[in-house]
Amino acid sequence: MKLKQRVVLLAILLVIFIFTKVFLIDNLDTSAANREDQRAFHRMMTGLRVELAPKLDHTLQSPWEIAAQWVVPREVYPEETPELGAIMHAMATKKIIKADVGYKGTQLKALLILEGGQKVVFKPKRYSRDYVVEGEPYAGYDRHNAEVAAFHLDRILGFRRAPLVVGRFVNLRTEIKPVATEQLLSTFLAVAHMIPFCPLGNNTCFYGKCYYCRETEPACADGDTMEGSVTLWLPDVWPLQKHRHPWGRTYREGKLARWEYDESYCDAVKKTSPYDSGPRLLDIIDTSVFDYLIGNADRHHYESFQDDEGASMLILLDNAKSFTLIFSFGNPSLDERSILAPLYQCCIIRVSTWNRLNYLKNGVLKSALKSAMAHDPISPVLSDPHLDAVDQRLLSVLATVKQCTDQFGMDTVLVEDRMPLSHL
């Protein structure tokens, strides 16, 4: 063989060797990541059921101190939380030492301070579990039980971006009114009149202060006892910054947002800070999956931590416009596919999210969600039709991702989130 031929052959063999090595390393890295995702899933399933118990072992810290220390830029609570049951027990039982009207917003809520100085947000029950709301997917009042269910779904998906939530019964006469501010007290009604969603009888009601709060539309207890949800206030050392959601709705009849008619809208988003680099766009897509599973079509804004330069997580706050049977166009349980617009327009998703969704199919998600909520004080948190709907929506998410991979290929659609991301 001539020297020139030998050189060419060696060069070809060298190229084959380099490509083989790179391919094997990539496969090994991917396999290792997939194995870690599977291990994380099994750890989550093992610790899924949370029993509310008062005892905190091996620490002198209060439940509030532990929860505050959990918060970091990319998660509200860690993967392993042996103290979670004690913290949620404290949220559901600690004495209320002050009650005030809720912070700014459109929906009725109360701001409570529990023994030990911990702030929580109380959202009252407005509907029965299977009440059918007429209108758009974002119509109606907040659903307190949706906050509880959304928190546990956040745990199951492995996002860990939602504040802690637990159900609680409060006695408005003995627990709230004696410690209520004048501003809150002024919104109490002694007896429910013929008002929608208020049962007749001697029930204590209040209507609070908010954009849509009206004396004619109060929340009413069963006698004096009111069912609701309690959301743990994030530590003050982590101030929040509000952002307009790039896929927000106009909420104006006949006026569409750009994303609703421009299929290339994601390309414009990718050129805009903070979506042009870092994790924020992938957080938006994770959130669209989360919101679609719970049926939340009302995330017009979102919060992150301040001064984060795009590195903070998208915090999953205010999830109460969810788990609703909507009567629209004759269909009492319509799924709003447009919630998934960030996913099907951008056609990217985290590998870890994709893996977790696949682990949850074949009825696993419904079973996991039911198990996670089993010990909540207001259990059953969701009715079976809602649990069935979550399982069906998961199939729609998986089908949407498959359409993307069929069109663009898995290497383009599935993004490894354990590395820096640039969308430019």
Coordinates of C-alpha atoms in Angstrom, one line a residue:
M1 CA 0.0 0.0 0.0
K2 CA 1.3 3.4 -1.0
L3 CA 2.2 5.9 1.7
K4 CA -0.5 8.3 0.6
Q5 CA -3.2 5.6 0.8
R6 CA -2.0 4.7 4.3
V7 CA -2.2 8.3 5.4
V8 CA -5.8 8.5 4.1
L9 CA -6.8 5.3 5.8
L10 CA -5.3 6.3 9.1
A11 CA -7.1 9.7 8.8
I12 CA -10.4 7.9 8.2
L13 CA -9.8 5.5 11.2
L14 CA -8.9 8.5 13.4
V15 CA -12.2 10.3 12.5
I16 CA -14.2 7.1 13.1
F17 CA -12.5 6.7 16.5
I18 CA -13.1 10.3 17.5
F19 CA -16.8 10.2 16.5
T20 CA -17.3 6.8 18.3
K21 CA -15.7 8.2 21.4
V22 CA -17.8 11.3 21.4
F23 CA -21.0 9.3 20.7
L24 CA -20.2 6.8 23.6
I25 CA -19.5 9.7 26.0
D26 CA -22.7 11.4 25.0
N27 CA -24.7 8.2 25.5
L28 CA -23.0 7.5 28.8
D29 CA -23.8 11.1 30.0
T30 CA -27.4 10.7 28.8
S31 CA -27.8 7.3 30.4
A32 CA -26.4 8.6 33.7
A33 CA -28.8 11.6 33.6
N34 CA -31.7 9.3 32.9
R35 CA -30.7 6.9 35.7
E36 CA -30.5 9.9 38.1
D37 CA -34.0 11.1 36.9
Q38 CA -35.3 7.6 37.6
R39 CA -33.7 7.5 41.1
A40 CA -35.2 10.9 41.8
F41 CA -38.6 9.7 40.8
H42 CA -38.4 6.7 43.1
R43 CA -37.3 8.9 46.0
M44 CA -40.3 11.1 45.4
M45 CA -42.7 8.2 45.3
T46 CA -41.3 6.8 48.5
G47 CA -41.8 10.0 50.4
L48 CA -45.0 11.0 48.7
R49 CA -47.5 10.4 51.4
V50 CA -47.2 13.1 54.1
E51 CA -48.7 12.5 57.5
L52 CA -49.3 15.6 59.5
A53 CA -47.6 15.2 62.8
P54 CA -46.5 17.8 65.4
K55 CA -43.2 16.3 66.3
L56 CA -39.9 17.7 64.9
D57 CA -37.1 15.2 65.6
H58 CA -33.4 16.1 65.9
T59 CA -33.8 19.8 65.8
L60 CA -34.6 22.8 68.1
Q61 CA -35.7 24.9 65.2
S62 CA -39.3 25.9 64.7
P63 CA -41.2 24.7 61.7
W64 CA -41.1 28.2 60.3
E65 CA -37.3 28.5 60.6
I66 CA -36.8 25.1 58.8
A67 CA -39.2 26.1 55.9
A68 CA -37.4 29.5 55.5
Q69 CA -34.0 27.8 55.3
W70 CA -35.3 25.5 52.5
V71 CA -35.8 28.4 50.1
V72 CA -33.0 28.9 47.5
P73 CA -33.1 30.5 44.0
R74 CA -34.1 27.4 42.2
E75 CA -36.4 25.7 44.6
V76 CA -38.8 26.5 47.5
Y77 CA -38.2 23.2 49.3
P78 CA -35.6 20.4 48.8
E79 CA -36.1 17.0 47.3
E80 CA -36.0 15.2 50.7
T81 CA -38.2 16.8 53.3
P82 CA -38.6 14.7 56.4
E83 CA -39.9 17.8 58.3
L84 CA -42.7 18.5 55.8
G85 CA -45.4 16.8 57.8
A86 CA -44.5 18.8 61.0
I87 CA -44.5 22.1 59.0
M88 CA -47.8 21.4 57.4
H89 CA -49.3 20.3 60.7
A90 CA -48.2 23.6 62.2
M91 CA -49.8 25.5 59.2
A92 CA -53.1 23.6 59.8
T93 CA -53.2 23.9 63.6
K94 CA -51.1 26.8 65.0
K95 CA -53.1 29.5 66.8
I96 CA -54.0 32.5 64.7
I97 CA -52.7 35.6 66.4
K98 CA -53.8 38.2 63.8
A99 CA -56.1 38.3 60.8
D100 CA -56.2 41.0 58.1
V101 CA -57.5 41.5 54.5
G102 CA -55.4 39.8 51.9
Y103 CA -52.6 41.4 49.9
K104 CA -53.5 43.1 46.6
G105 CA -55.2 40.9 44.0
T106 CA -58.5 40.1 42.3
Q107 CA -59.7 37.3 44.5
L108 CA -60.9 37.0 48.1
K109 CA -58.3 36.0 50.6
A110 CA -57.2 36.8 54.2
L111 CA -53.7 37.3 55.5
L112 CA -53.2 35.4 58.8
I113 CA -50.3 35.5 61.2
L114 CA -49.8 32.2 63.1
E115 CA -48.2 31.7 66.5
G116 CA -44.5 32.2 66.0
G117 CA -45.0 35.1 63.7
Q118 CA -45.4 33.1 60.4
K119 CA -47.6 34.8 57.7
V120 CA -49.9 32.6 55.7
V121 CA -52.6 33.3 53.1
F122 CA -56.0 31.8 53.7
K123 CA -58.3 31.2 50.7
P124 CA -61.9 30.3 51.7
K125 CA -64.0 27.6 50.1
R126 CA -66.4 29.1 47.5
Y127 CA -67.6 26.0 45.6
S128 CA -68.3 22.3 46.3
R129 CA -65.8 19.9 44.7
D130 CA -67.9 19.3 41.6
Y131 CA -69.5 22.6 41.0
V132 CA -69.7 23.5 37.3
V133 CA -68.6 27.0 36.4
E134 CA -70.1 28.5 33.3
G135 CA -68.0 30.6 31.0
E136 CA -64.3 30.9 30.0
P137 CA -61.6 28.6 31.5
Y138 CA -60.5 31.4 33.8
A139 CA -64.1 32.2 35.0
G140 CA -65.3 32.1 38.5
Y141 CA -63.8 32.4 42.0
D142 CA -60.6 30.9 43.3
R143 CA -60.8 27.2 44.3
H144 CA -59.1 26.7 47.7
N145 CA -58.7 22.9 47.1
A146 CA -56.9 23.6 43.8
E147 CA -54.1 25.3 45.8
V148 CA -53.7 22.1 47.8
A149 CA -53.7 19.8 44.8
A150 CA -51.4 22.1 42.8
F151 CA -48.8 22.0 45.6
H152 CA -48.7 18.2 45.6
L153 CA -48.6 18.1 41.8
D154 CA -45.5 20.4 42.0
R155 CA -43.9 17.8 44.4
I156 CA -44.8 14.9 42.0
L157 CA -43.4 16.6 38.9
G158 CA -40.2 17.3 40.8
F159 CA -40.4 21.1 40.2
R160 CA -40.4 22.2 43.8
R161 CA -41.4 25.7 42.8
A162 CA -44.7 26.1 44.6
P163 CA -45.0 27.4 48.2
L164 CA -46.3 24.9 50.8
V165 CA -50.1 24.6 51.0
V166 CA -52.3 22.7 53.3
G167 CA -56.1 22.6 54.0
R168 CA -57.4 24.0 57.2
F169 CA -60.7 24.5 59.0
V170 CA -61.1 27.8 60.9
N171 CA -63.8 29.0 63.2
L172 CA -64.6 32.5 62.0
R173 CA -66.3 33.5 65.3
T174 CA -63.6 32.2 67.8
E175 CA -60.4 32.2 65.8
I176 CA -60.7 35.0 63.3
K177 CA -63.0 37.8 64.6
P178 CA -61.3 38.2 68.0
V179 CA -57.9 38.9 66.3
A180 CA -59.2 40.6 63.1
T181 CA -58.3 44.1 62.0
E182 CA -61.0 46.7 61.7
Q183 CA -60.6 46.5 57.9
L184 CA -61.3 42.8 57.9
L185 CA -64.1 43.0 60.5
S186 CA -66.0 45.5 58.5
T187 CA -66.5 42.9 55.8
F188 CA -68.2 40.3 58.0
L189 CA -71.9 39.6 57.6
A190 CA -73.7 37.9 60.5
V191 CA -76.3 35.9 58.4
A192 CA -76.2 34.8 54.8
H193 CA -79.0 36.1 52.8
M194 CA -80.2 34.7 49.4
I195 CA -76.7 35.0 47.8
P196 CA -75.4 32.6 45.2
F197 CA -73.0 30.0 46.7
C198 CA -74.1 30.8 50.3
P199 CA -76.3 28.2 51.9
L200 CA -79.3 29.6 53.7
G201 CA -79.2 29.7 57.5
N202 CA -77.2 31.2 60.3
N203 CA -73.8 31.2 58.6
T204 CA -71.0 33.6 59.2
C205 CA -69.8 35.3 55.9
F206 CA -67.2 37.8 54.9
Y207 CA -66.3 39.4 51.6
G208 CA -62.9 40.9 52.3
K209 CA -61.1 43.6 50.2
C210 CA -59.9 42.8 46.6
Y211 CA -60.6 44.0 43.1
Y212 CA -63.6 41.7 42.6
C213 CA -64.7 41.5 46.3
R214 CA -68.4 42.5 46.7
E215 CA -70.7 42.5 49.7
T216 CA -73.2 40.7 47.5
E217 CA -70.7 37.8 46.9
P218 CA -69.3 36.8 50.2
A219 CA -67.7 33.5 51.2
C220 CA -69.8 31.7 53.8
A221 CA -68.9 29.3 56.5
D222 CA -70.9 26.2 57.5
G223 CA -72.2 27.9 60.6
D224 CA -69.0 29.4 62.0
T225 CA -66.6 26.8 60.6
M226 CA -65.0 27.6 57.2
E227 CA -63.0 25.3 55.1
G228 CA -60.0 26.8 53.2
S229 CA -56.4 26.5 52.2
V230 CA -53.4 28.0 53.9
T231 CA -50.3 28.9 51.8
L232 CA -47.0 29.6 53.5
W233 CA -45.7 33.1 53.0
L234 CA -42.2 33.1 51.4
P235 CA -39.4 34.6 53.6
D236 CA -39.1 38.3 53.5
V237 CA -35.4 38.0 52.7
W238 CA -36.6 36.7 49.2
P239 CA -38.5 39.7 47.8
L240 CA -40.5 38.9 44.7
Q241 CA -40.5 40.5 41.2
K242 CA -43.6 40.4 39.0
H243 CA -43.4 39.7 35.3
R244 CA -45.9 39.8 32.5
H245 CA -46.3 36.3 31.1
P246 CA -45.3 36.3 27.5
W247 CA -48.2 34.0 26.7
G248 CA -50.7 36.0 28.7
R249 CA -54.3 36.5 27.5
T250 CA -55.8 39.9 26.7
Y251 CA -59.1 39.2 28.7
R252 CA -60.8 41.4 26.1
E253 CA -63.5 39.9 23.9
G254 CA -62.6 39.9 20.3
K255 CA -59.0 40.9 20.9
L256 CA -56.3 38.2 20.6
A257 CA -52.8 38.3 22.0
R258 CA -50.0 37.9 19.5
W259 CA -49.3 34.3 20.4
E260 CA -52.9 33.4 19.6
Y261 CA -52.5 34.1 15.9
D262 CA -48.7 34.1 15.3
E263 CA -47.3 30.6 15.2
S264 CA -43.7 32.0 15.0
Y265 CA -44.3 34.0 18.2
C266 CA -41.8 31.9 20.2
D267 CA -38.9 33.0 17.9
A268 CA -39.6 36.6 19.0
V269 CA -39.7 35.6 22.7
K270 CA -36.3 33.9 22.4
K271 CA -34.8 37.2 21.4
T272 CA -36.1 39.0 24.5
S273 CA -34.5 39.0 27.9
P274 CA -34.8 37.0 30.2
Y275 CA -35.8 34.3 27.7
D276 CA -32.8 34.7 25.4
S277 CA -30.5 32.8 27.8
G278 CA -30.7 30.9 31.1
P279 CA -33.5 28.7 32.4
R280 CA -36.5 31.1 32.2
L281 CA -37.9 29.9 28.9
L282 CA -37.7 26.3 30.0
D283 CA -39.4 27.3 33.3
I284 CA -42.2 28.9 31.2
I285 CA -42.6 25.6 29.3
D286 CA -42.5 23.6 32.5
T287 CA -45.2 25.9 33.9
S288 CA -47.4 25.5 30.7
V289 CA -47.3 21.7 31.4
F290 CA -48.1 22.2 35.0
D291 CA -51.0 24.7 34.2
Y292 CA -52.4 22.4 31.6
L293 CA -52.5 19.4 33.9
I294 CA -54.4 21.5 36.6
G295 CA -56.5 23.4 34.0
N296 CA -55.2 26.9 34.9
A297 CA -55.7 29.3 32.0
D298 CA -55.2 32.4 34.2
R299 CA -51.5 32.8 34.6
H300 CA -51.3 36.3 33.1
H301 CA -48.3 37.3 35.3
Y302 CA -45.7 35.3 37.2
E303 CA -43.2 36.0 40.0
S304 CA -39.5 35.3 40.4
F305 CA -37.0 36.5 43.0
Q306 CA -35.7 40.0 42.6
D307 CA -32.4 40.9 41.1
D308 CA -32.0 37.4 39.7
E309 CA -30.8 38.3 36.2
G310 CA -33.0 35.6 34.9
A311 CA -31.5 32.8 37.0
S312 CA -34.3 32.5 39.6
M313 CA -37.1 29.9 39.1
L314 CA -40.5 30.9 38.0
I315 CA -42.4 30.6 41.3
L316 CA -45.7 28.7 41.0
L317 CA -47.9 31.1 43.0
D318 CA -51.7 31.5 42.8
N319 CA -52.8 28.2 41.4
A320 CA -56.4 28.5 42.5
K321 CA -58.1 29.0 39.1
S322 CA -57.7 25.3 38.5
F323 CA -59.4 21.9 38.8
T324 CA -62.7 23.4 37.6
L325 CA -65.5 21.7 35.6
I326 CA -66.1 24.4 33.0
F327 CA -69.4 24.5 31.1
S328 CA -68.5 25.9 27.7
F329 CA -70.0 25.3 24.3
G330 CA -72.0 22.5 25.8
N331 CA -69.0 20.6 27.1
P332 CA -68.9 20.5 31.0
S333 CA -65.2 19.4 31.2
L334 CA -63.4 21.2 28.3
D335 CA -59.6 21.0 28.3
E336 CA -58.1 24.3 27.3
R337 CA -55.3 23.3 24.8
S338 CA -54.1 26.9 24.4
I339 CA -52.5 26.6 27.9
L340 CA -49.8 24.5 26.2
A341 CA -49.0 27.2 23.6
P342 CA -45.4 27.7 25.0
L343 CA -44.7 24.0 24.5
Y344 CA -46.2 23.5 21.0
Q345 CA -44.9 26.8 19.7
C346 CA -41.4 26.5 21.0
C347 CA -41.2 22.7 20.8
I348 CA -38.6 22.3 23.5
I349 CA -38.8 20.7 26.9
R350 CA -36.4 19.7 29.7
V351 CA -35.1 16.1 29.5
S352 CA -35.9 15.8 33.2
T353 CA -39.5 17.0 32.8
W354 CA -39.9 14.7 29.8
N355 CA -38.6 11.7 31.8
R356 CA -40.8 12.5 34.8
L357 CA -43.9 12.8 32.6
N358 CA -43.3 9.4 31.1
Y359 CA -42.8 7.8 34.5
L360 CA -46.2 9.1 35.5
K361 CA -48.3 7.7 32.6
N362 CA -50.5 4.6 32.7
G363 CA -52.5 5.9 35.8
V364 CA -49.4 6.5 38.0
L365 CA -50.1 10.3 38.1
K366 CA -53.7 9.9 39.4
S367 CA -52.6 7.3 42.0
A368 CA -49.7 9.5 43.1
L369 CA -51.8 12.6 43.4
K370 CA -54.5 10.8 45.4
S371 CA -51.9 9.3 47.7
A372 CA -50.1 12.6 48.3
M373 CA -53.3 14.3 49.4
A374 CA -54.7 11.5 51.4
H375 CA -53.8 13.0 54.8
D376 CA -54.7 16.6 54.1
P377 CA -57.2 18.0 56.6
I378 CA -59.8 18.7 53.8
S379 CA -59.4 15.3 52.2
P380 CA -60.8 14.3 49.7
V381 CA -59.2 17.3 48.1
L382 CA -60.3 16.4 44.5
S383 CA -63.1 14.3 43.2
D384 CA -62.5 11.4 40.8
P385 CA -63.5 13.3 37.7
H386 CA -60.7 15.8 38.4
L387 CA -58.2 13.0 39.0
D388 CA -59.3 11.3 35.8
A389 CA -58.9 14.5 33.9
V390 CA -55.3 15.0 35.1
D391 CA -54.4 11.5 33.7
Q392 CA -56.1 12.3 30.4
R393 CA -54.3 15.7 30.1
L394 CA -51.0 14.0 30.7
L395 CA -51.6 11.9 27.5
S396 CA -52.2 15.1 25.6
V397 CA -48.9 16.6 26.8
L398 CA -47.0 13.5 25.8
A399 CA -48.7 13.5 22.4
T400 CA -47.8 17.2 22.0
V401 CA -44.1 16.5 22.6
K402 CA -44.2 13.6 20.2
Q403 CA -45.5 15.9 17.5
C404 CA -42.6 18.1 18.1
T405 CA -40.0 15.3 18.1
D406 CA -41.6 13.9 14.9
Q407 CA -41.2 17.3 13.3
F408 CA -37.8 18.5 14.7
G409 CA -36.1 15.4 16.2
M410 CA -35.5 14.5 19.8
D411 CA -32.1 16.1 19.9
T412 CA -33.7 19.5 19.2
V413 CA -36.8 19.2 21.3
L414 CA -35.4 17.5 24.5
V415 CA -33.1 20.0 26.2
E416 CA -30.6 18.9 28.8
D417 CA -31.2 21.3 31.7
R418 CA -28.1 20.5 33.6
M419 CA -26.1 22.8 31.3
P420 CA -26.2 26.5 30.4
L421 CA -28.8 27.3 27.8
S422 CA -28.7 29.9 25.0
H423 CA -31.6 30.4 22.6
L424 CA -29.7 32.7 20.3

